[in-house]
Structures are given as C-alpha cells and as structure tokens.
Amino acid sequence: MKSSKETIPQLFEAALSGERRSLGKLLTLVERGGETADDVAGLAHRKAGNTHVIGITGAPGSGKSTLTGRLLELFSQTGHNSAVLAVDPSSPLTGGAILGDRIRMDDLTDENSFIRSMATRGHSGGLALAVPAAIQLFDAVGYKPVIIETVGVGQVEVDVAGAADTTVVVVTPGMGDAVQANKAGLLEVADIFVVNKSDRPGANDARRDLDLMLDLGHISGLEEKTGYRPPIIMANSLEGTGSQEIIEAIENHANHLKSSGSIKVRQDQRTLMEIQNRVELLIGTTAKETLSTEFGKAMINAVLNRETSPAQAAKSIVNSLLND
Amino acid sequence: MSDQQYRVILAKLGLDGHDRGIKVVARILRDAGMEVIYLGLRQTTGSIIAAAEEEDADAIGLSMHNAGHLTLGPKMTASLNDARLDIPLIIGGIVPDEDIEELLESGVAAVLGPGASAEEVVSTVRDAISARDET
Ligand code: B12
Ligand SMILES: Nc1nc2c(ncn2[C@@H]2O[C@H](COP(=O)(O)OP(=O)(O)OP(=O)(O)O)[C@@H](O)[C@H]2O)c(=O)[nH]1
Ligand SMILES: [Mg+2]
C-alpha cells in the first residue's frame, strides 16, 4: 500500500489550503471506495454545495477534451479555478486503461486548473459513487466550475451526466451523429449542443438535424414545460472558435436553472439518486455475502432442486436481511 | 497488492518525436491491468510534476531517444524531490550502457532499452513501485 503518512483530516486541510498533492491523494482514496472513501466523502459533503457542475459528453473522438481545454483556458483568464474529471473506460479484459484526455487539455492549462483522469474500473455502481464524491471534493476545496468529461455511449454515461447541472452534448459533422446521439439517449439530457469540428464538411447539416429534433420537443410540448430550448453552438476547438459562446450558454443555462427553480429540483433528484445508489450498493454487497452463508447455500440448493423459484429465493434472502 | 490499481504516467520531454516506444509501453502496461495516464510528446518537467500531483501517480515513465537523458533524467528526479514527490522514475528508450550507472545514482529507479520484452517492461514498473512502497 502506498504509504501516506498524513491522516484524512490532515490531507483535507492541506487540500483546502490549495495543496494539489493532497487533493490528488484524496481523490485516489475516493476512487478506491470502502470505508476510507466514505470518510473522505463525509468531510467533503459538509463543505460542498457551491460549485456549478458541467457535464461534457459525446461520441468517442468528437473533441470533448480539446473543447474542455478551451473552456479551461477561458475560465482561467476570468480568474476561475476550474477542475476537470475526465472519465475513460477500463478494459473489461484486463482492468487496465489508457487515460489520454489530459494531453488535449494540457497546453492550455495553468495553476488555476486541476485535471484528474478516472477509469471506469468495470463497475458502474462504483463509478456512480466515485464521481459524485470526486465532484464534492473539488467543490469543497473551492473549484468552480467542475467539468466532467464522459464518453457518451451508454446508460452509465447518461447517469454520469445526471451528476451535472449543465450537460453539454458534443456532436460532429457527418455520419448522422445527431441521430446516433438521439439513440443513445443523449438528446434528452442535453442542455447545450455543440457541433464541434465545424471546420469539417456537413457541419450545417448536423446543426439542421439537431434543430429538427429540438422542433419535435417544441411540438410535443417539452419545450413549453421546461421553458428552455437548448442552444446549438458551432465550434472549432482546434482554433478555439465557439468556446466563448459555450461559456455564455452555460451561464445562461445556470441562470435559467435559478430563475425557474429547477436547480432545486435537480439537486434534490441528484441527492436522491446518490442515496439510492448507495443503498443499492450496500444491500447488494450484504446480499452477496448472504449467498455464501449456510442459509444462502440452502436457498441456492432449494432453487437447484426446483423446490423454490429464483424470485422467491431472492425475496427470502432480502427479507432475512431486513429482519436482522 | 494485486488488488491495487497502479497509475503510471508516461511522457516524453522536449522535442524528441520518437513516440513508437512510448505507445507500445502504454499498451503493454494497460494490458497488464495498469492505468496509464498518457501525456505523450513535448512535456516539461513542470507539466509532468503537475500531472503526477493531480493524478496521484504511482510511477513516472519517461521515454527518451534524443540523447538528453543525462541532463533531463537527473533534472526530473531533482524536480520530484523539490515537489516532495516520492514517486519512482523509470527511463526507457536509447540510453547507452555506460550512462545507466550515472542515471541510477541520480535517483532513477530503472532503465530499459530497445528490445525490452513486455514482461520486462511490466516487471520493471511493478518492481520499482513495490521497492518504493517498502521504504
Ligand atoms: C523509428 C525511428 C525514427 C522515426 C520515429 C517514428 C516515431 N513516430 O516514433 C523517425 C524516422 C521519425 C525518426 C527520426 C529521427 N531519429 Co530516429 N530512430 C528510429 C529507430 C530506427 C527506431 C525507434 C523505434 O521506434 N523503436 C521501436 C520501439 C518500440 O522501441 P523503443 O523506442 O526503444 O522502446 C522500447 C524500449 O526502449 C523500452 N522503452 C522505451 N520507452 C520506455 C519508457 C518506459 C517507461 C519503459 C518502462 C520502457 C520504455 O520499451 C520499448 C519496447 O521494447 C531508432 C533506432 C533504434 N534501433 O532504436 C532511431 C533513433 C532513435 N533515431 C535517432 C535519430 C538521431 C533521429 C533523428 C534526429 C534523425 C535526423 N537526423 O533527422 C530524427 C529525430 C526526430 C525527432 N523529432 O525526434 C537516433 C537517436 C540517437 C541518440 N539518441 O543518441 C537513433 C537511435 C538511430 C541511431 N542509431 O542513430 N527516427
Ligand atoms: N478538425 C477538427 N479537429 C478537432 C476539433 N476538436 C478536436 N479535434 C481533433 O479530434 C481528435 C479527438 O479529439 P479529443 O479532444 O481527444 O476528443 P474526445 O472526444 O475527448 O475523445 P475521447 O475522449 O477519446 O472520446 C483530436 O485529434 C483533436 O485534435 C475541431 O474542432 N476540428
Ligand atoms: Mg477525451
């Protein structure tokens, strides 16, 4: 075990005073999970609640990291300390990962920004805990805003986007990206659309596709219900065009959240989800342990002998937990 | 210790553009179950230190092919010391045999050269991390 001589409260104090090394170590503890992670998250939670969380999601290679680098640059110029949590998938075969997001951001960053790469480590349940806890840590030590980058390919990513106050969905010209994004459920979570790589042919088509889909929201009444229509911003993140507009759109969305009161709804929903995730994880772990007790083994045998069904066995096991 | 996920930074310093080796090593380490924070080309000792702090790295690997290892290697270990970072530094690429001793004396944990097998790469990184953990 990498020996850290400092206690958790010491690391937390140091992180509060701006020491990056300590914040880096705390993030590792949060990522590892377990009791220690809970201790760290407990300290962070008390001080959190002041940041704005921006989720950036989209297909692999759409330019999320390059764009994030641009945003970091602008935030830094206006005196903001911003943090990035860049989430990438772990290899399901080996558990290893190549985390390559920060090289796209590095050139543009300085001591005002903090970038942390995180691998999904195979379990979405764990990620669902580590991501909010990491955000709270950044929040607690004063990073504002906090940006989460995730590859938008599936439910996990949509969940992670749920941890954000403002979700930016990045699409690129060509290959029906907008339609793909729709399939992946990304359109519903988008607060802002960015057509990145707008230097490429087909950028205007992508914009029109998105506009058409948003019109459907207009027709279905979704737009009226929320009082908000996600803007579509054209960007070339290699050059940095569009980044200023994106920041303005984020501010605009933040204001909308405040004035419409939906910020409260989102935060309540997020808190509920976080507790729910933890409950499920705790029960899941305990249930797994029960399966290897005498009682659990008897249940498994009963199902194997067709004396009871898997569903009934599961109910008995959960009931035994609740009556403990 | 097998349950711990090692996090390794891989980088090249300065204008050295030979990036085949570092890409191969990134893949080898990933396939051995490690998390590789890939910084790629044109890094500085400062950018590597910042990444090491923020990423809480367990090891730093530098890939060097521009004959700058005798200045840059010790400069990197000195920067790590200044930042109070107790992280092993491993150097790979083109290092003549007669320079290895000097690098090790300056605090570099290990040096690997052309033809190093995947097993060697993995065990070198693992050993450097566990040697540090034992102190
Ligand atoms: C391919 C190559 C190129 C390609 C590079 C393509 C690329 N994108 O990588 C090109 C043609 C562009 C090139 C250009 C030059 N090259 Co060149 N090149 C080579 C060559 C033939 C092979 C390098 C290679 O890719 N090997 C394959 C990889 C997989 O092996 P590797 O890098 O050694 O990595 C292994 C180990 O070293 C180790 N390892 C490496 N890094 C790390 C890191 C860690 C953490 C660990 C654990 C292990 C590890 O593990 C790897 C797997 O075994 C070597 C000669 C040679 N035999 O090495 C010369 C060589 C490196 N080049 C050399 C030179 C001089 C140049 C140029 C300056 C030539 C010129 N005058 O223009 C330019 C400089 C370009 C630049 N901007 O830096 C010299 C360097 C001399 C020196 N250091 O003293 C060499 C040694 C040739 C020679 N004998 O003179 N080159
Ligand atoms: N032409 C063009 N290329 C871009 C633009 N933005 C990013 N790129 C390039 O697109 C490639 C992918 O960029 P990244 O920022 O790594 O994309 P990403 O979405 O973060 O990728 P993953 O994290 O791997 O999913 C890189 O080669 C970038 O240089 C852009 O606006 N125009
Ligand atoms: Mg990326």
XYZ file of N, CA and C and ligand atoms in Angstrom, chain B residues 10 15-21 24-25 61-63 65-67 90 92-94 112-116 121, ligand 1:
169
model
N 3.072 8.285 -18.393
C 4.065 8.096 -19.453
C 4.210 9.397 -20.237
N 11.637 18.079 -27.474
C 11.287 17.990 -28.892
C 11.468 16.599 -29.487
N 11.810 15.636 -28.653
C 12.028 14.271 -29.114
C 10.717 13.665 -29.629
N 10.685 13.348 -30.925
C 9.434 12.902 -31.539
C 9.272 11.404 -31.681
N 10.188 10.609 -31.155
C 10.081 9.145 -31.278
C 8.999 8.646 -30.333
N 7.802 8.435 -30.856
C 6.745 8.037 -29.920
C 6.246 6.605 -30.116
N 6.952 5.827 -30.949
C 6.531 4.428 -31.099
C 6.697 3.678 -29.797
N 7.866 3.823 -29.203
C 8.181 3.083 -27.977
C 7.194 3.394 -26.866
N 3.917 1.732 -27.473
C 3.993 0.295 -27.205
C 3.934 0.048 -25.699
N 4.709 0.827 -24.945
C 4.764 0.646 -23.494
C 3.400 0.933 -22.870
N 7.054 7.158 -16.079
C 7.922 6.577 -17.079
C 8.259 7.604 -18.143
N 9.556 7.798 -18.386
C 9.978 8.706 -19.446
C 10.580 7.884 -20.566
N 10.233 8.245 -21.794
C 10.794 7.567 -22.945
C 11.704 8.564 -23.650
N 14.824 9.423 -26.530
C 15.589 8.992 -27.697
C 16.458 10.099 -28.263
N 16.629 11.176 -27.531
C 17.354 12.295 -28.146
C 18.670 12.605 -27.451
N 19.201 11.587 -26.773
C 20.499 11.730 -26.123
C 20.503 12.809 -25.038
N 11.156 5.801 -14.107
C 11.723 4.757 -14.952
C 11.997 5.358 -16.324
N 13.142 4.725 -20.353
C 13.317 3.760 -21.430
C 13.713 4.484 -22.698
N 14.101 3.725 -23.732
C 14.492 4.326 -24.997
C 15.952 4.084 -25.279
N 16.632 5.112 -25.799
C 18.037 4.957 -26.176
C 18.952 5.518 -25.087
N 15.477 0.919 -19.128
C 15.247 -0.158 -20.091
C 15.576 0.325 -21.488
N 16.061 -0.588 -22.325
C 16.433 -0.173 -23.665
C 15.686 -0.905 -24.757
N 16.087 -0.683 -26.014
C 15.424 -1.292 -27.167
C 15.354 -2.803 -27.017
N 14.248 -3.386 -27.465
C 14.102 -4.823 -27.406
C 13.570 -5.343 -26.089
N 13.332 -4.446 -25.138
C 12.788 -4.900 -23.854
C 11.456 -5.603 -24.108
N 9.133 -4.993 -19.282
C 8.557 -3.668 -19.059
C 7.650 -3.710 -17.831
C 11.776 4.720 -35.961
C 12.868 5.739 -35.707
C 12.625 7.046 -36.091
C 11.290 7.508 -36.644
C 10.362 7.806 -35.430
C 8.904 7.464 -35.685
C 8.105 7.615 -34.418
N 6.998 8.317 -34.500
O 8.437 7.106 -33.369
C 11.709 8.806 -37.401
C 12.046 8.440 -38.824
C 10.682 9.928 -37.413
C 12.988 9.158 -36.669
C 13.530 10.416 -36.686
C 14.722 10.753 -36.079
N 15.587 9.909 -35.472
Co 15.192 8.088 -35.119
N 15.067 6.222 -34.896
C 14.102 5.361 -35.124
C 14.608 3.946 -34.779
C 15.054 3.272 -36.084
C 13.639 3.011 -34.095
C 12.936 3.618 -32.853
C 11.712 2.814 -32.560
O 10.596 3.225 -32.878
N 11.873 1.628 -31.951
C 10.780 0.735 -31.636
C 10.329 0.989 -30.178
C 9.195 0.019 -29.828
O 11.432 0.746 -29.340
P 11.941 1.768 -28.236
O 11.501 3.124 -28.530
O 13.361 1.513 -27.971
O 11.136 1.277 -26.951
C 11.401 0.058 -26.318
C 12.380 0.187 -25.162
O 13.328 1.197 -25.333
C 11.522 0.405 -23.975
N 11.047 1.735 -23.643
C 11.016 2.855 -24.384
N 10.451 3.864 -23.686
C 10.138 3.392 -22.489
C 9.567 4.006 -21.366
C 9.343 3.250 -20.222
C 8.705 3.895 -19.041
C 9.713 1.880 -20.177
C 9.457 1.096 -18.943
C 10.285 1.287 -21.293
C 10.493 2.040 -22.430
O 10.390 -0.392 -24.232
C 10.129 -0.392 -25.653
C 9.687 -1.779 -26.037
O 10.770 -2.659 -26.011
C 15.817 4.263 -33.844
C 16.941 3.244 -33.859
C 16.732 2.131 -32.884
N 17.150 0.967 -33.236
O 16.193 2.315 -31.784
C 16.268 5.619 -34.359
C 16.939 6.592 -33.420
C 16.192 6.592 -32.079
N 16.761 7.867 -34.095
C 17.780 8.649 -33.965
C 17.862 9.949 -34.542
C 19.195 10.646 -34.402
C 16.766 10.528 -35.220
C 16.731 11.900 -35.851
C 17.370 13.030 -35.041
C 17.373 11.723 -37.232
C 17.557 13.001 -38.028
N 18.787 13.410 -38.076
O 16.596 13.515 -38.563
C 15.237 12.150 -36.074
C 14.630 12.957 -34.880
C 13.132 13.099 -34.963
C 12.525 13.774 -33.734
N 11.708 14.780 -33.939
O 12.805 13.455 -32.629
C 18.892 8.027 -33.148
C 18.981 8.604 -31.758
C 20.441 8.722 -31.325
C 20.633 9.018 -29.873
N 19.644 9.109 -29.008
O 21.756 9.147 -29.496
C 18.501 6.508 -33.236
C 18.948 5.697 -32.019
C 19.177 5.955 -34.513
C 20.693 5.906 -34.392
N 21.236 4.744 -34.133
O 21.323 6.913 -34.541
N 13.520 8.097 -36.050
